[in-house]
Coordinates of C-alpha atoms in Angstrom, one line a residue:
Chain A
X1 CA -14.8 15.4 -5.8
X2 CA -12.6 12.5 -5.3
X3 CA -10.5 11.0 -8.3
X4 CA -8.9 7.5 -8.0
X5 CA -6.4 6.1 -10.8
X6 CA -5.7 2.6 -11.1
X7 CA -4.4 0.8 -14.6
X8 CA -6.7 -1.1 -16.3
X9 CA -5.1 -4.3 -17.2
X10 CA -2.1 -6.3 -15.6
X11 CA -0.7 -9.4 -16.9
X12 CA 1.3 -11.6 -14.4
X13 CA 2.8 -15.3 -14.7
X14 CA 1.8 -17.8 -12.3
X15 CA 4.2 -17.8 -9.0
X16 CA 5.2 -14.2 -10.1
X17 CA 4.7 -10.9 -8.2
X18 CA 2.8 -8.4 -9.1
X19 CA 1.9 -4.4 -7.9
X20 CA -1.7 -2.8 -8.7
X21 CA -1.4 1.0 -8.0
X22 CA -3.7 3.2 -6.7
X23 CA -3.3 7.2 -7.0
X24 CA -5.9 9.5 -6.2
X25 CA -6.5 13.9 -5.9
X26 CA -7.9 14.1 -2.4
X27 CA -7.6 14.5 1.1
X28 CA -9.8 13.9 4.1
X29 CA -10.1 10.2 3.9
X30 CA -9.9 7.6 6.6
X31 CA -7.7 4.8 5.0
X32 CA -7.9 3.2 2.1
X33 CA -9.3 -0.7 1.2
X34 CA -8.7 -2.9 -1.2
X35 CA -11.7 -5.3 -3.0
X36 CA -11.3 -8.7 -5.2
X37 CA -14.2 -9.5 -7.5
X38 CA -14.2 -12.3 -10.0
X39 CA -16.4 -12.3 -12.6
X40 CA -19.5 -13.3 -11.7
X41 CA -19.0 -12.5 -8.3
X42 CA -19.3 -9.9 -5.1
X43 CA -16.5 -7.7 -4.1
X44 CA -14.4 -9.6 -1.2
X45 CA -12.1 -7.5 1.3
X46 CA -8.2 -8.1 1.1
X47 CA -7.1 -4.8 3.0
X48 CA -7.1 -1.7 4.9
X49 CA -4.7 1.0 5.6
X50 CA -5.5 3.9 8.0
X51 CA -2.1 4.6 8.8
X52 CA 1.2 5.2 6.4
X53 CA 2.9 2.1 5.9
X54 CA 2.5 -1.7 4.4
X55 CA -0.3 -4.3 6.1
X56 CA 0.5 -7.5 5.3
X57 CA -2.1 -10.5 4.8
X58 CA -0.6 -13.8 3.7
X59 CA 0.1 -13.6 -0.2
X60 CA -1.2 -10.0 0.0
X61 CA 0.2 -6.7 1.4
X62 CA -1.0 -3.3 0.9
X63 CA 0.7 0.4 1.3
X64 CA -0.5 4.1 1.7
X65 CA 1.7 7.0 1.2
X66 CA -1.1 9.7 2.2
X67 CA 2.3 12.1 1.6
X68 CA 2.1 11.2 -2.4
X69 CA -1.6 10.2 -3.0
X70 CA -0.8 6.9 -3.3
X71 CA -1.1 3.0 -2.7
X72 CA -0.6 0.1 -4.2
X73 CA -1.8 -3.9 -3.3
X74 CA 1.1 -6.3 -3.7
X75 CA 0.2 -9.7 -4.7
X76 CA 2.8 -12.6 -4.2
X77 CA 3.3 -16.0 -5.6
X78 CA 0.6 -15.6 -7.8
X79 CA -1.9 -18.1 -8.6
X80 CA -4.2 -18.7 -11.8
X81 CA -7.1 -17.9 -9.0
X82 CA -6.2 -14.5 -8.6
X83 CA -7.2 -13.6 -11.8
X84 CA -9.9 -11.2 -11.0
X85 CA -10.5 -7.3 -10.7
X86 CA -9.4 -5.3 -7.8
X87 CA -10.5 -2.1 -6.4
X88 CA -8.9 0.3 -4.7
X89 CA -11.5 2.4 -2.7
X90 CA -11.4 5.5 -0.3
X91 CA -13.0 5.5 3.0
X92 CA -15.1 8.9 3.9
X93 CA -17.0 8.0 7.0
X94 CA -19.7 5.2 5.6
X95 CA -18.8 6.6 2.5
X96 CA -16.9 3.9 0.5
X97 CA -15.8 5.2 -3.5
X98 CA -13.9 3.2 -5.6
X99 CA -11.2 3.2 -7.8
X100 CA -12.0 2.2 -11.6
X101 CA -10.5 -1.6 -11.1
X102 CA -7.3 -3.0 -12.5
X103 CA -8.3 -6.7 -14.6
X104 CA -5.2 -9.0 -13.3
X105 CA -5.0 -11.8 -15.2
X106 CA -2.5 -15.0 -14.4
X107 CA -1.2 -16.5 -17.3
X108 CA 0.1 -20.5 -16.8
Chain B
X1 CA -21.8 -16.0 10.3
X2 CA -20.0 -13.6 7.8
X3 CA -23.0 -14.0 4.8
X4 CA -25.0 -11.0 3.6
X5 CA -27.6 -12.8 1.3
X6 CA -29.7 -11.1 -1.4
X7 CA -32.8 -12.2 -3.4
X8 CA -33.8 -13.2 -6.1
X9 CA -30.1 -13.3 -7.8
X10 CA -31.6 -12.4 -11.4
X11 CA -34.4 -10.2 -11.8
X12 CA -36.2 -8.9 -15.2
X13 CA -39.2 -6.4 -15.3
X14 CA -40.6 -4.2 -18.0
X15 CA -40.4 -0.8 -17.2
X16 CA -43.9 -0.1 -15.7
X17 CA -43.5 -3.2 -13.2
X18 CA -42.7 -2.8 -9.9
X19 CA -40.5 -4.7 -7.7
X20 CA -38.8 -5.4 -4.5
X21 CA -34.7 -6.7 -4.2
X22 CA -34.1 -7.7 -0.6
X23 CA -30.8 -8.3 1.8
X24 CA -30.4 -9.8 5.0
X25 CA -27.3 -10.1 7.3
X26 CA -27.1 -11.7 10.9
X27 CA -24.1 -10.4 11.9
X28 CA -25.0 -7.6 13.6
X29 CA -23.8 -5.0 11.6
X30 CA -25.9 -1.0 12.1
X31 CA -24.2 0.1 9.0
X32 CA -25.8 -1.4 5.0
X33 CA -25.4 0.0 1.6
X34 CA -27.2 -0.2 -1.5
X35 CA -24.4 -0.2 -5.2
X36 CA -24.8 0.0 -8.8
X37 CA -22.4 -1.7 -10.7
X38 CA -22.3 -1.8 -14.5
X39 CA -20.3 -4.0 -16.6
X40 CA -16.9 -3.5 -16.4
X41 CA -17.1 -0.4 -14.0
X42 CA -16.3 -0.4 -10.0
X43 CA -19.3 -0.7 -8.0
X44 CA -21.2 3.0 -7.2
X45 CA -22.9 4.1 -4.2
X46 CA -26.8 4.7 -3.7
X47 CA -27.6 4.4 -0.3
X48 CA -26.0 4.2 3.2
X49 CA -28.4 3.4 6.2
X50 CA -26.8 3.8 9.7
X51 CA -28.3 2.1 12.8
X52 CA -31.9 1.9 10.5
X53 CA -32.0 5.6 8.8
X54 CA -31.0 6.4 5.8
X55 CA -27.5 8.7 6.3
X56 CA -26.3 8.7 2.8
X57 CA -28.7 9.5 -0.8
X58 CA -26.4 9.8 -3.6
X59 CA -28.6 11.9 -5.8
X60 CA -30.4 8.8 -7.0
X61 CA -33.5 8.7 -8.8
X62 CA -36.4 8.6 -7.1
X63 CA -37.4 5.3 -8.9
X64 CA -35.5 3.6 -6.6
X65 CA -36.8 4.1 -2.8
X66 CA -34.9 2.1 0.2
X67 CA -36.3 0.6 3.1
X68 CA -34.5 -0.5 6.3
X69 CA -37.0 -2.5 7.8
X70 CA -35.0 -3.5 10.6
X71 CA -31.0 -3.9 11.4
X72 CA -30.8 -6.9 9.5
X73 CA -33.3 -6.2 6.7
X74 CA -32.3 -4.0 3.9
X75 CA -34.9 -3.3 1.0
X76 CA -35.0 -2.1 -2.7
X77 CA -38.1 -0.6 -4.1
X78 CA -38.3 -0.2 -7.9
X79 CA -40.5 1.2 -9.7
X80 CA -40.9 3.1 -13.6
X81 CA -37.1 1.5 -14.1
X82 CA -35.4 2.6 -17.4
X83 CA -33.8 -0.2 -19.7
X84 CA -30.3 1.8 -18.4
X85 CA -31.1 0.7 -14.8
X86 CA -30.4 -2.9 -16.2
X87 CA -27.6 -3.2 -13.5
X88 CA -26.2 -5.7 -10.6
X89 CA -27.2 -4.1 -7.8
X90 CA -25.2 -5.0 -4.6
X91 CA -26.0 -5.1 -0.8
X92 CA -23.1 -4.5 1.8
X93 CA -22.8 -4.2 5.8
X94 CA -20.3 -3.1 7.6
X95 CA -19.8 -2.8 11.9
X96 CA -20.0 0.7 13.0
X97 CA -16.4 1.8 13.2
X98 CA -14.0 0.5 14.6
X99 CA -13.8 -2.3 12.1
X100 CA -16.4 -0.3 9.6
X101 CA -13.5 -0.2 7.2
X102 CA -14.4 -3.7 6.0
X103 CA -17.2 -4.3 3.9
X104 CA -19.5 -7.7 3.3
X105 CA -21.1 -7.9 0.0
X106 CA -23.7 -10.1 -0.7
X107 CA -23.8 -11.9 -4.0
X108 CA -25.6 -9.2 -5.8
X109 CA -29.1 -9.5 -7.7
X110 CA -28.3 -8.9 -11.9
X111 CA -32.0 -6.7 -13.4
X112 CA -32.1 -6.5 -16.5
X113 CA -35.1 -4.0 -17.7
X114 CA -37.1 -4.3 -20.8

């Protein structure tokens, strides 16, 4: 079956930049997404990557390396909103399965 | 119109009670998805319908039965639920790819079962 790793916790200052990672064991995929949920809340989308290489979106870029099983989401000049989970999540054809989430919190 | 709407938002029911969780999205999207998420944990997959039939069953209990009404409509049927089904259980639709790679979640409906 398919296995994503993500850290559990990151701590980040405001204005700072900060790099969630995303490794997983398996192959077959079509890209890989990223999700925001605060507490409380829905998932939102942030990003996609089919291809090898970094999408950028504003404050937010993400990266696939299908070569080394793994991505990351980069978050720039971080804001005390951003505090939130993120998920990392495969793409199998409608199939959507998600990373365990990485709690960033933005300290002042 | 990006919203994907789900009633009622909060939801409690015994465990011989049965009970409907409904989802609606207008933007014209063939592809909608029932999750599980607990506390803490990433949301899980239940159920995929494609263009109004069901295309994915993750092995879910059969205490929860889906209904796809139409392409806009996406139903929950519970019934018999067990005090560990006390979950929020998210709606999501997605276009039929291209673009299927992004998913709109609706704000979820939070059961708790006694």
């Amino acid at each position: 079956g398919q296995s994503l790793e993500q850290p559990s916790e990151v701590t980040a200052v405001e204005g700072a930049i900060v790099q969630i990672n995303c490794t997983y064991q398996t192959s077959g995929f079509y890209g890989l997404s990223w999700y925001q949920q605060h507490d409380g809340g829905a998932p939102t989308f942030l990003s996609y990557n089919a291809l090898d290489g970094l999408e950028e979106t504003g404050r937010f870029s993400s990266f696939l390396s299908r070569s080394d099983s793994y991505g990351y989401l980069l978050l720039q000049e971080l804001q005390m909103k951003d505090s939130a989970s993120y998920f990392c999540a495969l793409l199998y054809g409608q199939n959507f399965v998600f990373g365990p989430g990485t709690r960033l919190s933005v300290l002042p | 119109d990006t919203e994907v709407t789900q009633t009622p938002k909060h939801l409690v029911m015994g465990m011989t009670n049965k009970k409907s969780l409904k989802c609606e999205q207008h933007m014209g999207h063939r592809a909608m998805y029932w999750y599980k998420q607990k506390a803490k944990k990433p949301p899980e997959l239940m159920f995929v319908y494609s263009y109004e039939k069901l295309s994915i069953n993750e092995s879910v209990p059969s205490r929860f039965s889906p209904e796809c009404p139409n392409s806009s409509l996406l139903n929950l049927h519970l019934h018999a639920l067990q005090p560990e089904d006390s979950a929020l259980y998210l709606c999501a639709s997605s276009q039929d790819s291209p673009g299927g790679e992004t998913q709109y979640f609706g704000p979820g409906t939070r059961l708790l079962v006694l």
